[in-house]
Coordinates of C-alpha atoms in Angstrom, one line a residue:
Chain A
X949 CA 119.2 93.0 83.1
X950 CA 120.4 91.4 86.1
X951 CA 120.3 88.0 86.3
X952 CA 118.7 87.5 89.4
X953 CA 114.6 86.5 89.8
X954 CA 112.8 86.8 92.8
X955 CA 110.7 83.6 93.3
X956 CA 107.7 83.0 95.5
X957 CA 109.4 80.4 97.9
X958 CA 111.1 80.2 101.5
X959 CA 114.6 80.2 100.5
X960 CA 114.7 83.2 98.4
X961 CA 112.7 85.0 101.3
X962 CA 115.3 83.8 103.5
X963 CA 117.6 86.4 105.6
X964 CA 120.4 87.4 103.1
X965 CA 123.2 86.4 105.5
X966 CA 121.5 83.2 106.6
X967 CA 122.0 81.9 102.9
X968 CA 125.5 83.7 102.5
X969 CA 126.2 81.4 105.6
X970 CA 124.8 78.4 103.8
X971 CA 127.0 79.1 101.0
X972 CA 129.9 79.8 103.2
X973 CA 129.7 76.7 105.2
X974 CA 129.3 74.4 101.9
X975 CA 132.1 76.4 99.7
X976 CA 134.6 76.0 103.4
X977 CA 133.6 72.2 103.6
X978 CA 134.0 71.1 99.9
X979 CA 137.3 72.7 100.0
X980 CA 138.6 70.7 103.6
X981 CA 136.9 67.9 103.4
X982 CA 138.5 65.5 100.8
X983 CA 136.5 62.0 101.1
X984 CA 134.5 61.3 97.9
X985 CA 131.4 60.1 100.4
X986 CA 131.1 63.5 102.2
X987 CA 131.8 65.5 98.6
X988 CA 128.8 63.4 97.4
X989 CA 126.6 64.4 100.2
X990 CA 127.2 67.9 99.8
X991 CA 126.8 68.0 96.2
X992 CA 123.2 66.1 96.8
X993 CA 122.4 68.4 99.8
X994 CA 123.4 71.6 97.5
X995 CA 121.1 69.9 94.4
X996 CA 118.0 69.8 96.7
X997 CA 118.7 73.3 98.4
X998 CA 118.8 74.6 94.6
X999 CA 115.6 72.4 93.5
X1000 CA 113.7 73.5 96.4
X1001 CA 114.5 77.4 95.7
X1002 CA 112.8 76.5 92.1
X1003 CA 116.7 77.2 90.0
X1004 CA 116.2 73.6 88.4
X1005 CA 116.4 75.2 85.3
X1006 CA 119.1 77.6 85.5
X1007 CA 121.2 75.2 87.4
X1008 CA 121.1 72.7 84.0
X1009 CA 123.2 75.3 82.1
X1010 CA 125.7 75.2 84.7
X1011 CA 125.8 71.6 85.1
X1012 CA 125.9 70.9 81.5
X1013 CA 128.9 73.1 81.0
X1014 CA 130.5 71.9 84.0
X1015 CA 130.3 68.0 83.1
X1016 CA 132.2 69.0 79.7
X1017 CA 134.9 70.6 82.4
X1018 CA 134.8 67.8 84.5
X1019 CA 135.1 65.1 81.5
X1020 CA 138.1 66.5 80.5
X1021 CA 139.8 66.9 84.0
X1022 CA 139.3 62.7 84.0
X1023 CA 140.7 62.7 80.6
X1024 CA 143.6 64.5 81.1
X1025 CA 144.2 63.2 84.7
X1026 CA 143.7 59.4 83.6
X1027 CA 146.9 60.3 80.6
X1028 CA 149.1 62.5 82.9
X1029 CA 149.2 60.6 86.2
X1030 CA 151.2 57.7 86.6
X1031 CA 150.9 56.9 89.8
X1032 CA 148.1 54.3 90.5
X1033 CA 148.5 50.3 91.0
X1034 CA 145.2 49.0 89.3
X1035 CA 146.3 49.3 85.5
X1036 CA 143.1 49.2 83.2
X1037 CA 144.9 50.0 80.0
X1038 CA 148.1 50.0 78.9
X1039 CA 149.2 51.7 75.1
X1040 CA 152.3 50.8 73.1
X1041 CA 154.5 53.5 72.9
X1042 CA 153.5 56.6 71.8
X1043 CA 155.8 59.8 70.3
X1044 CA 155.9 62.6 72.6
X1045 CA 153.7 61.0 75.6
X1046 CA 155.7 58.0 76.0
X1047 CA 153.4 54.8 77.2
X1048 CA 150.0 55.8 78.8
X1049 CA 148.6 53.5 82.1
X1050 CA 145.6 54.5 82.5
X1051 CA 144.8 53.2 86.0
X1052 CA 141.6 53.1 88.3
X1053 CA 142.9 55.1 91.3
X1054 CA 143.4 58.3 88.6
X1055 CA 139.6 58.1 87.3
X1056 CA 138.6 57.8 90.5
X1057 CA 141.0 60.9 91.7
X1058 CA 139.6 62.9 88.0
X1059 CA 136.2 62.0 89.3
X1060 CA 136.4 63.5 93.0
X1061 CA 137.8 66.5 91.9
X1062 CA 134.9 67.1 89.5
X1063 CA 132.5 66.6 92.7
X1064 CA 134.4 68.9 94.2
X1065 CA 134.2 71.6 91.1
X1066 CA 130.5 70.7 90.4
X1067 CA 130.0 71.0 94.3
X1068 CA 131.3 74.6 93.9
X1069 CA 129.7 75.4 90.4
X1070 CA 126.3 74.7 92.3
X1071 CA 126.8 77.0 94.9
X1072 CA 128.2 79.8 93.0
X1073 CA 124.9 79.6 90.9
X1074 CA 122.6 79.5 93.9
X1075 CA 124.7 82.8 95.0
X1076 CA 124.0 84.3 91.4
X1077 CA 120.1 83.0 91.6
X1078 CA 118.7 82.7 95.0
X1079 CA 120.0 86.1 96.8
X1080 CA 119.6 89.9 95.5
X1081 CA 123.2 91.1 95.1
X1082 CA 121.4 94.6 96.7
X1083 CA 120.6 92.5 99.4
X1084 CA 124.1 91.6 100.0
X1085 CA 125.7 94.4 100.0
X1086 CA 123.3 95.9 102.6
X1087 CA 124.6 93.6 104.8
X1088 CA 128.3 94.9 104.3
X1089 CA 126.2 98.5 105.0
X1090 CA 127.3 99.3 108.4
X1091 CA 131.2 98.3 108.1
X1092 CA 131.9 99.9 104.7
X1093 CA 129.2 102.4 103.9
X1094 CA 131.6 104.0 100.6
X1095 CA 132.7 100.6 99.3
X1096 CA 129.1 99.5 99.3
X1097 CA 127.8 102.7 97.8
X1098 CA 130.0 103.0 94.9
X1099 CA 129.3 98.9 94.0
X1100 CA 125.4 99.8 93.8
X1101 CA 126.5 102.7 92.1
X1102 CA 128.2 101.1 89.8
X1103 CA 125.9 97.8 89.5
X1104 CA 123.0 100.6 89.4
X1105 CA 124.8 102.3 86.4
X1106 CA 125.8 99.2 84.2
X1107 CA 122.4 98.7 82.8
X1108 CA 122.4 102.7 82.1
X1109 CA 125.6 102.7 80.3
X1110 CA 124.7 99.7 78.5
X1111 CA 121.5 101.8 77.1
X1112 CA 123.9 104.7 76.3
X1113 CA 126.2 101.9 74.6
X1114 CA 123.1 101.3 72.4
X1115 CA 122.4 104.4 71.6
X1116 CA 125.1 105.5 70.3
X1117 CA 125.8 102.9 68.3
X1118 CA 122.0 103.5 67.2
X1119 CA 123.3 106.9 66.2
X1120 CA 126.5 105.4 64.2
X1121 CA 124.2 103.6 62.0
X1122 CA 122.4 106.3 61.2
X1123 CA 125.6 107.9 60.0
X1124 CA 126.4 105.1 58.1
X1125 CA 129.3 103.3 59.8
X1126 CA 129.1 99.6 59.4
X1127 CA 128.8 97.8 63.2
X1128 CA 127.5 94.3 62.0
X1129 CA 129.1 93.6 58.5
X1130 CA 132.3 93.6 57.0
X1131 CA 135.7 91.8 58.5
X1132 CA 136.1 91.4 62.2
X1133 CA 139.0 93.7 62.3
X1134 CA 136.6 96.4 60.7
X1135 CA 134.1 96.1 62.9
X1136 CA 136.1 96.8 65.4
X1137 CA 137.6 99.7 64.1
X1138 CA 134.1 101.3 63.4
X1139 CA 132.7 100.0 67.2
X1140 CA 136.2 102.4 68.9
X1141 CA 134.7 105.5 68.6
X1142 CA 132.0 104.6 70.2
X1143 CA 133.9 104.0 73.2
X1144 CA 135.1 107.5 73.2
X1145 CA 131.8 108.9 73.2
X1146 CA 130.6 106.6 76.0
X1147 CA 133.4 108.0 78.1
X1148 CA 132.8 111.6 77.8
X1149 CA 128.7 111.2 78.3
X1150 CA 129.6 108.7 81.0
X1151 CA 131.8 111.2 82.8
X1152 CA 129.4 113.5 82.3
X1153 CA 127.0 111.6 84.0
X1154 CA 129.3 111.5 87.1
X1155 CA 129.6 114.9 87.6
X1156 CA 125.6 115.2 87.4
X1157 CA 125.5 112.1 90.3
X1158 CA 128.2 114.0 92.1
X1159 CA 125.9 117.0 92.0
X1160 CA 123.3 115.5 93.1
X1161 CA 124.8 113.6 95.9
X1162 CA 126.4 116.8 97.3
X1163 CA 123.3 118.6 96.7
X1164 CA 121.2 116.0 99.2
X1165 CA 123.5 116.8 101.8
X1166 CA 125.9 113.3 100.9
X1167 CA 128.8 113.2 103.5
X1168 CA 127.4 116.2 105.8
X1169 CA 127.0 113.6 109.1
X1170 CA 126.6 110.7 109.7
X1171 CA 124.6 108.6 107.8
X1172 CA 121.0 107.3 108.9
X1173 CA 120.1 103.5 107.6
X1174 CA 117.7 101.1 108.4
X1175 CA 117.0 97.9 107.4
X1176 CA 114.2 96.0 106.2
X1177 CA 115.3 92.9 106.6
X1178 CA 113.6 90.3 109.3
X1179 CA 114.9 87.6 111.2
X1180 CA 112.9 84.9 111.2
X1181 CA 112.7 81.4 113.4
X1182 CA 113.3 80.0 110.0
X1183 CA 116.9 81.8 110.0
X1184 CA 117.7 80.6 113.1
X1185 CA 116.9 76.9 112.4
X1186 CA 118.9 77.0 109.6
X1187 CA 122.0 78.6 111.2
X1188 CA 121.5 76.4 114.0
X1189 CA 121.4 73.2 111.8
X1190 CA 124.4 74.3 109.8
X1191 CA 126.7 75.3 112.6
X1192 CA 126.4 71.9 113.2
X1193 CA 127.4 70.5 110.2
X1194 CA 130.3 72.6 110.4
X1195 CA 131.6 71.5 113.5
X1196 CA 131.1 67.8 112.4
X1197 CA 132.5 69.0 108.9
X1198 CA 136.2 70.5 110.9
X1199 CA 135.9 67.8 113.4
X1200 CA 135.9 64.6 111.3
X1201 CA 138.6 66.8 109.2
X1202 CA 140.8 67.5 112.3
X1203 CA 140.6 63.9 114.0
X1204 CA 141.7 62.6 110.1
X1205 CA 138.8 60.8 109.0
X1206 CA 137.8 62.4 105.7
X1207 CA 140.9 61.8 104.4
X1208 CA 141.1 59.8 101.9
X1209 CA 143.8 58.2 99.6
X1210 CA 143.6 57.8 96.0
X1211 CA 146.7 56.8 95.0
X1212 CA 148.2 53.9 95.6
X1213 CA 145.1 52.3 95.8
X1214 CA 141.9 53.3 96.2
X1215 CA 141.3 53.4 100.2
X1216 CA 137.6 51.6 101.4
X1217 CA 134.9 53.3 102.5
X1218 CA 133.6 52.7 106.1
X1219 CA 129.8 52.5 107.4
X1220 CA 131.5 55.3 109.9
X1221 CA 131.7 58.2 106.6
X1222 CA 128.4 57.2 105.9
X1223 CA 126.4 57.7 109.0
X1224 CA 128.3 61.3 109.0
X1225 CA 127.6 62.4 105.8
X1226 CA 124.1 61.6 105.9
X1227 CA 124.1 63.6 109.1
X1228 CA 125.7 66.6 107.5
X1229 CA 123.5 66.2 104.5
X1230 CA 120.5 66.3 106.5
X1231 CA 121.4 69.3 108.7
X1232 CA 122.4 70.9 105.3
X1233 CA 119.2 70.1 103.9
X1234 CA 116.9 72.1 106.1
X1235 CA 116.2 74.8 104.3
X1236 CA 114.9 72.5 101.4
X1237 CA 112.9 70.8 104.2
X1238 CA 111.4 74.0 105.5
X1239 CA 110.3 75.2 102.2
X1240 CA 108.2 72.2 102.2
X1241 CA 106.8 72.3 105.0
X1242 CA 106.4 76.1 104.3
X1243 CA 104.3 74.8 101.0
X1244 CA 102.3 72.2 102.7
X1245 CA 101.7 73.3 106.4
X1246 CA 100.1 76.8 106.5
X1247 CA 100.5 76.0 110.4
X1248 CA 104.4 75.5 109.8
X1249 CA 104.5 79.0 107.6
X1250 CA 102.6 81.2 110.0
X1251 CA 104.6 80.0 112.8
X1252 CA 108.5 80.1 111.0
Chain B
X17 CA 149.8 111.5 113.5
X18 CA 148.2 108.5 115.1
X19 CA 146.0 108.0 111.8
X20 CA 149.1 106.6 110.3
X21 CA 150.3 105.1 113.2
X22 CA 146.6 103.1 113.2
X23 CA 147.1 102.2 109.4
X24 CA 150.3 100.9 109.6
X25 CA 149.4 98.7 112.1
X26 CA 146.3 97.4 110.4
X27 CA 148.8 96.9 107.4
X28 CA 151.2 94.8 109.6
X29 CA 148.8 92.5 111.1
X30 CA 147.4 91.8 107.7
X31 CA 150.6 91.2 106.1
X32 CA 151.8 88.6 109.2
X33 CA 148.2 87.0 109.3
X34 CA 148.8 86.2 105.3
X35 CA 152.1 85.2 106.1
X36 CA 151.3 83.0 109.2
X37 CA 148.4 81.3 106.8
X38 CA 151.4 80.8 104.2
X39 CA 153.5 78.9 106.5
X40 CA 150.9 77.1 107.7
X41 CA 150.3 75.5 104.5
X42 CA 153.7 75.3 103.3
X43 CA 155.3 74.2 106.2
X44 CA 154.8 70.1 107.6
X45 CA 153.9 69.2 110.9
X46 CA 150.9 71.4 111.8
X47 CA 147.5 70.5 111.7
X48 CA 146.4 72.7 108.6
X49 CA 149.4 71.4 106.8
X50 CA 148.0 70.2 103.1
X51 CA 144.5 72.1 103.9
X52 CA 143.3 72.9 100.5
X53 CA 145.6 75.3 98.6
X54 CA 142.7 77.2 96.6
X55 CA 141.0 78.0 100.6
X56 CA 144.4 79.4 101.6
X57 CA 145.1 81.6 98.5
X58 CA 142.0 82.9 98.2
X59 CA 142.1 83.8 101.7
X60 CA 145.3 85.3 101.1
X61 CA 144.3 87.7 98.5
X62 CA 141.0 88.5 100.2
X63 CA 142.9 90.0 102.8
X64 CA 144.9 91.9 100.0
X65 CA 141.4 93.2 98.7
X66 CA 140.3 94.1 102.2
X67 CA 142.7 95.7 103.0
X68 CA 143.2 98.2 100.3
X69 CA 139.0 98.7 100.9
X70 CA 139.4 99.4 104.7
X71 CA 142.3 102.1 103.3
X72 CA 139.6 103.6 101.1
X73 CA 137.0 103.8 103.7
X74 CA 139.1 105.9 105.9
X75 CA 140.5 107.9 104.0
X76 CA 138.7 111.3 103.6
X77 CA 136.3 110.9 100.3
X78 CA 133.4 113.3 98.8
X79 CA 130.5 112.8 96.4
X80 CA 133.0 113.5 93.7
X81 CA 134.9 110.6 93.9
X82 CA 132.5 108.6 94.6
X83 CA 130.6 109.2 91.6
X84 CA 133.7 109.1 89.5
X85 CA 134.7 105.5 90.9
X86 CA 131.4 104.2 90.5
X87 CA 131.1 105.4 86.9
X88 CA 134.5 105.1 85.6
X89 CA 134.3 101.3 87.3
X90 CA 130.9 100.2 85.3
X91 CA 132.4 101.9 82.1
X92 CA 135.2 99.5 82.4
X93 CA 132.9 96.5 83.7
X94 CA 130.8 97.6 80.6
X95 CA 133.9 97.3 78.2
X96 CA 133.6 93.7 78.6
X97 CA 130.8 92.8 77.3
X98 CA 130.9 94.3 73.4
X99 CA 134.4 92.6 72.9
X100 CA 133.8 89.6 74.8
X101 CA 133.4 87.6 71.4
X102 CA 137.4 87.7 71.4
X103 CA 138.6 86.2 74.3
X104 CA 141.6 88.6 75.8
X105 CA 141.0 91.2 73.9
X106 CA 139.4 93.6 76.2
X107 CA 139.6 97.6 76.9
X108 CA 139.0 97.0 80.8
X109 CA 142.3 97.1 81.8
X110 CA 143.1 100.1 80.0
X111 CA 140.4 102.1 81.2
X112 CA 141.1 100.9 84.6
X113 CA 144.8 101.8 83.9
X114 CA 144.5 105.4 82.7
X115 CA 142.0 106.1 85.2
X116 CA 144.9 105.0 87.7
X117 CA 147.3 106.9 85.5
X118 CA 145.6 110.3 85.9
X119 CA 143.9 109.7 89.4
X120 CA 145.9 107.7 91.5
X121 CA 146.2 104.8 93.1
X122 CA 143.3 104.5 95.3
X123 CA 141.2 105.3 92.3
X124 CA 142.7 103.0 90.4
X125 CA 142.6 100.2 92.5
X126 CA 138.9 100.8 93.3
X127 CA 137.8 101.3 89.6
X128 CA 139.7 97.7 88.5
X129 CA 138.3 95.7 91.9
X130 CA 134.5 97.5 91.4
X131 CA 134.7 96.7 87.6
X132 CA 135.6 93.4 88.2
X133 CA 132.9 92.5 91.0
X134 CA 130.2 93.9 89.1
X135 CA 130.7 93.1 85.4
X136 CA 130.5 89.4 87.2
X137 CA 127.0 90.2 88.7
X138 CA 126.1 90.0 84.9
X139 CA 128.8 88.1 83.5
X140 CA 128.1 85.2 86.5
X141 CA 129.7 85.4 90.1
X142 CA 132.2 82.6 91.1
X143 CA 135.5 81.6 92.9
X144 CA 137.5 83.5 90.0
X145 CA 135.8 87.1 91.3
X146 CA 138.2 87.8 94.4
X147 CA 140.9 87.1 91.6
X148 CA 140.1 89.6 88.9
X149 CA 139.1 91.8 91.5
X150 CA 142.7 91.3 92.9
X151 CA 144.1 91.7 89.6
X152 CA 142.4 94.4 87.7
X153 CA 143.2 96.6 91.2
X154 CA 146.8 95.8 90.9
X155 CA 146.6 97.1 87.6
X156 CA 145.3 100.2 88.4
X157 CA 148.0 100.7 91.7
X158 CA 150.7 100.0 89.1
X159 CA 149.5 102.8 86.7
X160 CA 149.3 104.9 89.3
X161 CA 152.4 104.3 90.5
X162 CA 154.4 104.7 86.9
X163 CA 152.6 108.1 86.3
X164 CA 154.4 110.9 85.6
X165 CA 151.8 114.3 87.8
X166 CA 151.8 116.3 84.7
X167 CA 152.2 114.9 81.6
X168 CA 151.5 111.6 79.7
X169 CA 154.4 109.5 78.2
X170 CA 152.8 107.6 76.0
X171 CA 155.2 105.0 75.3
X172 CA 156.1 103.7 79.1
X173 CA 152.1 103.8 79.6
X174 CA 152.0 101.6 76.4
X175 CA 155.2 99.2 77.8
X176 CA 153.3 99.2 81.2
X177 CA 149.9 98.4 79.8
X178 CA 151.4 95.5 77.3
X179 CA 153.4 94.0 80.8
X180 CA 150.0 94.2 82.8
X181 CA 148.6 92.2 80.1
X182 CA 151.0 89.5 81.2
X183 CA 150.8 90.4 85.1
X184 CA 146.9 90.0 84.5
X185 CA 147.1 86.7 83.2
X186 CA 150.2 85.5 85.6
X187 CA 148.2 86.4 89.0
X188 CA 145.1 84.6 87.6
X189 CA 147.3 82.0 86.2
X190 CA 147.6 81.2 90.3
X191 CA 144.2 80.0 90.3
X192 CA 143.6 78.3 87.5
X193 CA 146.6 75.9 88.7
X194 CA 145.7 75.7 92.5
X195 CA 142.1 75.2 91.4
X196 CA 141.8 73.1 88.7
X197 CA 145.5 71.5 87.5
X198 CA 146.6 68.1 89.8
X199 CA 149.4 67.2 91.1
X200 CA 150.7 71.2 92.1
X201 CA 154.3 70.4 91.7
X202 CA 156.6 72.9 89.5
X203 CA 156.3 70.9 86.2
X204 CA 152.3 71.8 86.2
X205 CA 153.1 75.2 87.5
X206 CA 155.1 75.8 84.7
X207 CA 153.1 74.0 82.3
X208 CA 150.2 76.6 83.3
X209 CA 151.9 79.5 82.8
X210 CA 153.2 78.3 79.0
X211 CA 149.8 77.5 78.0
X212 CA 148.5 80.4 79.0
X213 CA 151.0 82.4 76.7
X214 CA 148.9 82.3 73.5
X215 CA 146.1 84.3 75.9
X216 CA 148.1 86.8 77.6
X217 CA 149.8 88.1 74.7
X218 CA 146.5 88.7 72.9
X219 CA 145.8 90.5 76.0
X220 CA 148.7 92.7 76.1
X221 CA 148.8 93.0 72.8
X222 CA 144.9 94.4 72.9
X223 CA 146.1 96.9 76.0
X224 CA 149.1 97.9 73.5
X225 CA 146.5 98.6 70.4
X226 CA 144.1 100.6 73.1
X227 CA 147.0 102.4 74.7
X228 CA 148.3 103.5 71.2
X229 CA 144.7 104.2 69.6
X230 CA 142.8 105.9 73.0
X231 CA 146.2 106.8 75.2
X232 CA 146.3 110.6 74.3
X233 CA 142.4 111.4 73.7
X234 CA 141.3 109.2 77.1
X235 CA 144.2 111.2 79.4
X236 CA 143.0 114.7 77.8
X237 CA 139.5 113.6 78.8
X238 CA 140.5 112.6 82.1
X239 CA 142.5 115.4 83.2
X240 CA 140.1 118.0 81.7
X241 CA 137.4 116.4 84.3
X242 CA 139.9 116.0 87.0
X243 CA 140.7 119.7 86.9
X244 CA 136.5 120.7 87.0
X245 CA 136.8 117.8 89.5
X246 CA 139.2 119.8 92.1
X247 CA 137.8 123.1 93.3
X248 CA 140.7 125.2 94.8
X249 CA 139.8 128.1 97.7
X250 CA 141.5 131.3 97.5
X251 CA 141.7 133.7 99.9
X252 CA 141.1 137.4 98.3
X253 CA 140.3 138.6 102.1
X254 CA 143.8 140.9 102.2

């Protein structure tokens, strides 16, 4: 049920927080740095990443869906802003929305704000599809062992209630009551029970896992964990490669030069953004770079 | 003694860190001044999430409760899914409510902020998680808050649920408009919140319809399992 498939390739073999940290460091850039040039080179560092960790496919959906989002944000931008110099169209007067310019400068601002959202689309699905939510939470293990335990709990119990969901519905037709046909409103009105039901067996269930728990001694010390989880010279490349990135990424922020202004007219870019982009791109890249070598080297893959 | 003393200061640092990161924002002449607005607010109510889980996690808890968050929080996170064909209309936020309702607000806030993290671990993870966590938590504190030990009054637990509907929709309102609407001035802010009217009200009008139709037979469920929940000790020694 859960979305997530483990793939035979480095990144999804990676340590969980080194690609938490990856998605850290891209989410925290794309949302400080503002320059279209460095939003490009993150969304083309974040493409690869995903391409390398074999998601081509599931990352599609999400960019399909998210070029519809982003279409519209450059539609509606291009109408409502009024603030640009280079004036591609002009309409006659219109009721309600008055004249529309559509100028350059407001495309182009439309367009850099759906980088940004695709930048952040992209990592979100490499979160859903590259790293075992299990995995995650074990991280968050030592600091909030009761937090983490009721989420796998709960995450553990979803697919089980779903099944009792089923069932009784399963049961409901058996009795006759009409789930898929009739009027909307109907359907709903037969599908309530069911939600009664599932609370009672669901509680029911609780006080069994409560049982349980208490029986194996839950809460009597303290708690005994280990974890399975390596680090690897792989890990620390990567860290090491996007620490710097970062401190390029908050630098060039800091000193002002991934700023960028849209409006009044569209500011030039320099051979200086660049140079640092493809910098940042390329330390950003490594882990796509690694699970190459890691495919072609079996030298490289004993050794990282 | 000190416990409290130890929470209350946690609670103040928090509170004047997300105040501090505020003015930061707000406020011109300082170098994060115009840093992205969606980084800060979701930083902001982060914190808010963190710190009501730090709360929980020192706070003496047993098997029991732990089960009954984790299951009453994927029975809500399960909710989601059957009814999702009608956007709004969901029973999540009035299972997380009642559960507040009957068993406080630390349940409640866990059930709505577990609910919301791990319907998305099917539903799809992304920025708008910390949000509903946020949210459906609130929810639950504010059930919690308006219930009455003993007894259920239906009718303010229907008003409440119909105005979380709206609350709901208002906090996530925040960012839709810091994430996706340009320029953030008061004219979008408020053109935000009127579009997202038509949605809210088939929200709280859903919570209304679940209130009125599930109200009375969910709290008699509830409170039947909260008494075989709490085990009292009495002394027969004298």
């Amino acid at each position: 049920m859960l979305i997530y498939r483990e793939k035979d390739n480095l990144i999804h073999k990676l340590h969980p927080f080194t690609i938490l940290a990856f998605i850290g460091v891209v989410l925290m850039l794309t949302l400080v740095l503002s320059h279209p040039v460095y939003l490009l080179g993150l969304f083309v560092a974040v493409g690869i990443v995903i391409i390398a960790a074999d998601n081509y496919k599931e990352w599609k959906v999400y960019l399909k869906y998210c070029s519809a989002l982003i279409v519209l944000i450059i539609i509606f931008n291009a109408i409502f802003s009024r603030v640009g110099e280079t004036v591609l169209y002009k309409s006659p007067r219109l009721p309600l929305l008055g004249e529309i310019r559509i100028t350059l400068e407001a495309l182009a601002f439309g367009a850099g704000m759906g980088v940004r959202l695709l930048i952040i689309i992209s990592v979100f699905c490499l979160y859903t599809y590259a790293i075992h939510p299990d995995k995650v939470l074990k991280l968050f293990n030592k600091g909030g062992s009761r937090s983490v335990l009721i989420i796998i709990l709960a995450t553990r119990l979803f697919p089980l209630l779903m099944k009792d969901f089923y069932r009784i519905t399963e049961v409901q037709r058996c009795r006759g009551v009409k789930l898929d046909t009739g009027t909307r409103w109907k359907r709903i009105r037969n599908l309530l029970p069911v939600i009664s039901v599932l609370l009672q067996s669901c509680l029911e269930r609780s006080l069994q896992l409560a049982e349980s728990m208490y029986a194996r001694g839950y809460g009597s010390g303290d708690r005994s964990y280990y974890n399975r989880e390596l680090w690897r010279p792989r890990d620390y490349l990567i860290l090491v490669g996007m620490s710097m990135c970062l401190v390029i990424g908050v630098f060039s922020t800091l000193i002002g030069w991934s700023n960028y202004n849209y409006y009044p007219r569209l500011s030039g870019i320099t051979g200086r953004e660049i140079v640092i982009t493809s910098i940042m791109t390329l330390t950003l890249m490594i882990p796509a770079i690694l699970n190459w070598g890691w495919n072609k080297w079996p030298l490289l893959r004993s050794r990282i | 003694m000190v416990y409290t003393m130890n929470n209350r200061l946690v609670l103040s640092v928090v509170i004047a860190t997300a105040l501090l990161l505020l003015g930061m924002v707000v406020v011109p002449e300082n170098p994060l001044y115009g840093i992205n607005w969606a980084l800060a607010s979701v930083l902001i109510i982060g914190m808010g999430i963190l710190t009501f889980f730090w709360q929980f996690e020192k706070q003496e808890v047993n098997s029991k409760d732990i089960a009954l968050i984790a299951t009453m929080a994927s029975l809500a996170a399960i909710s989601r899914v059957p009814f999702a064909a009608i956007m709004g209309l969901q029973p999540t936020t009035f299972i997380v409510m009642i559960t507040g309702y009957v068993f406080g607000a630390r349940t409640g806030f866990m059930v709505g902020a577990v609910a919301a993290l791990v319907s998305n671990f099917f539903l799809g993870q992304g920025p708008w998680t910390p949000w509903q966590m946020f949210s459906w938590g609130i929810c639950g504190v504010i059930a919690a808050l308006t219930s009455n030990c003993n007894r259920l009054n239906l009718i303010s637990f229907t008003i409440i649920t119909g105005l979380c509907g709206y609350l709901f929709g208002w906090i996530m309102n925040i960012w839709h408009w810091v994430g996706f609407v340009y320029p953030l001035n008061m004219t979008t802010f408020f053109a935000t919140y009127l579009l997202s009217i038509p949605s809210d009200t088939i929200h709280a009008v859903g919570n209304i319809a679940f209130s009125i139709l599930f109200g009375k037979p969910f709290y008699i469920i509830l409170t039947r399992y909260k008494k075989k929940l709490t085990v009292k000790y009495q002394d027969l020694s004298n």
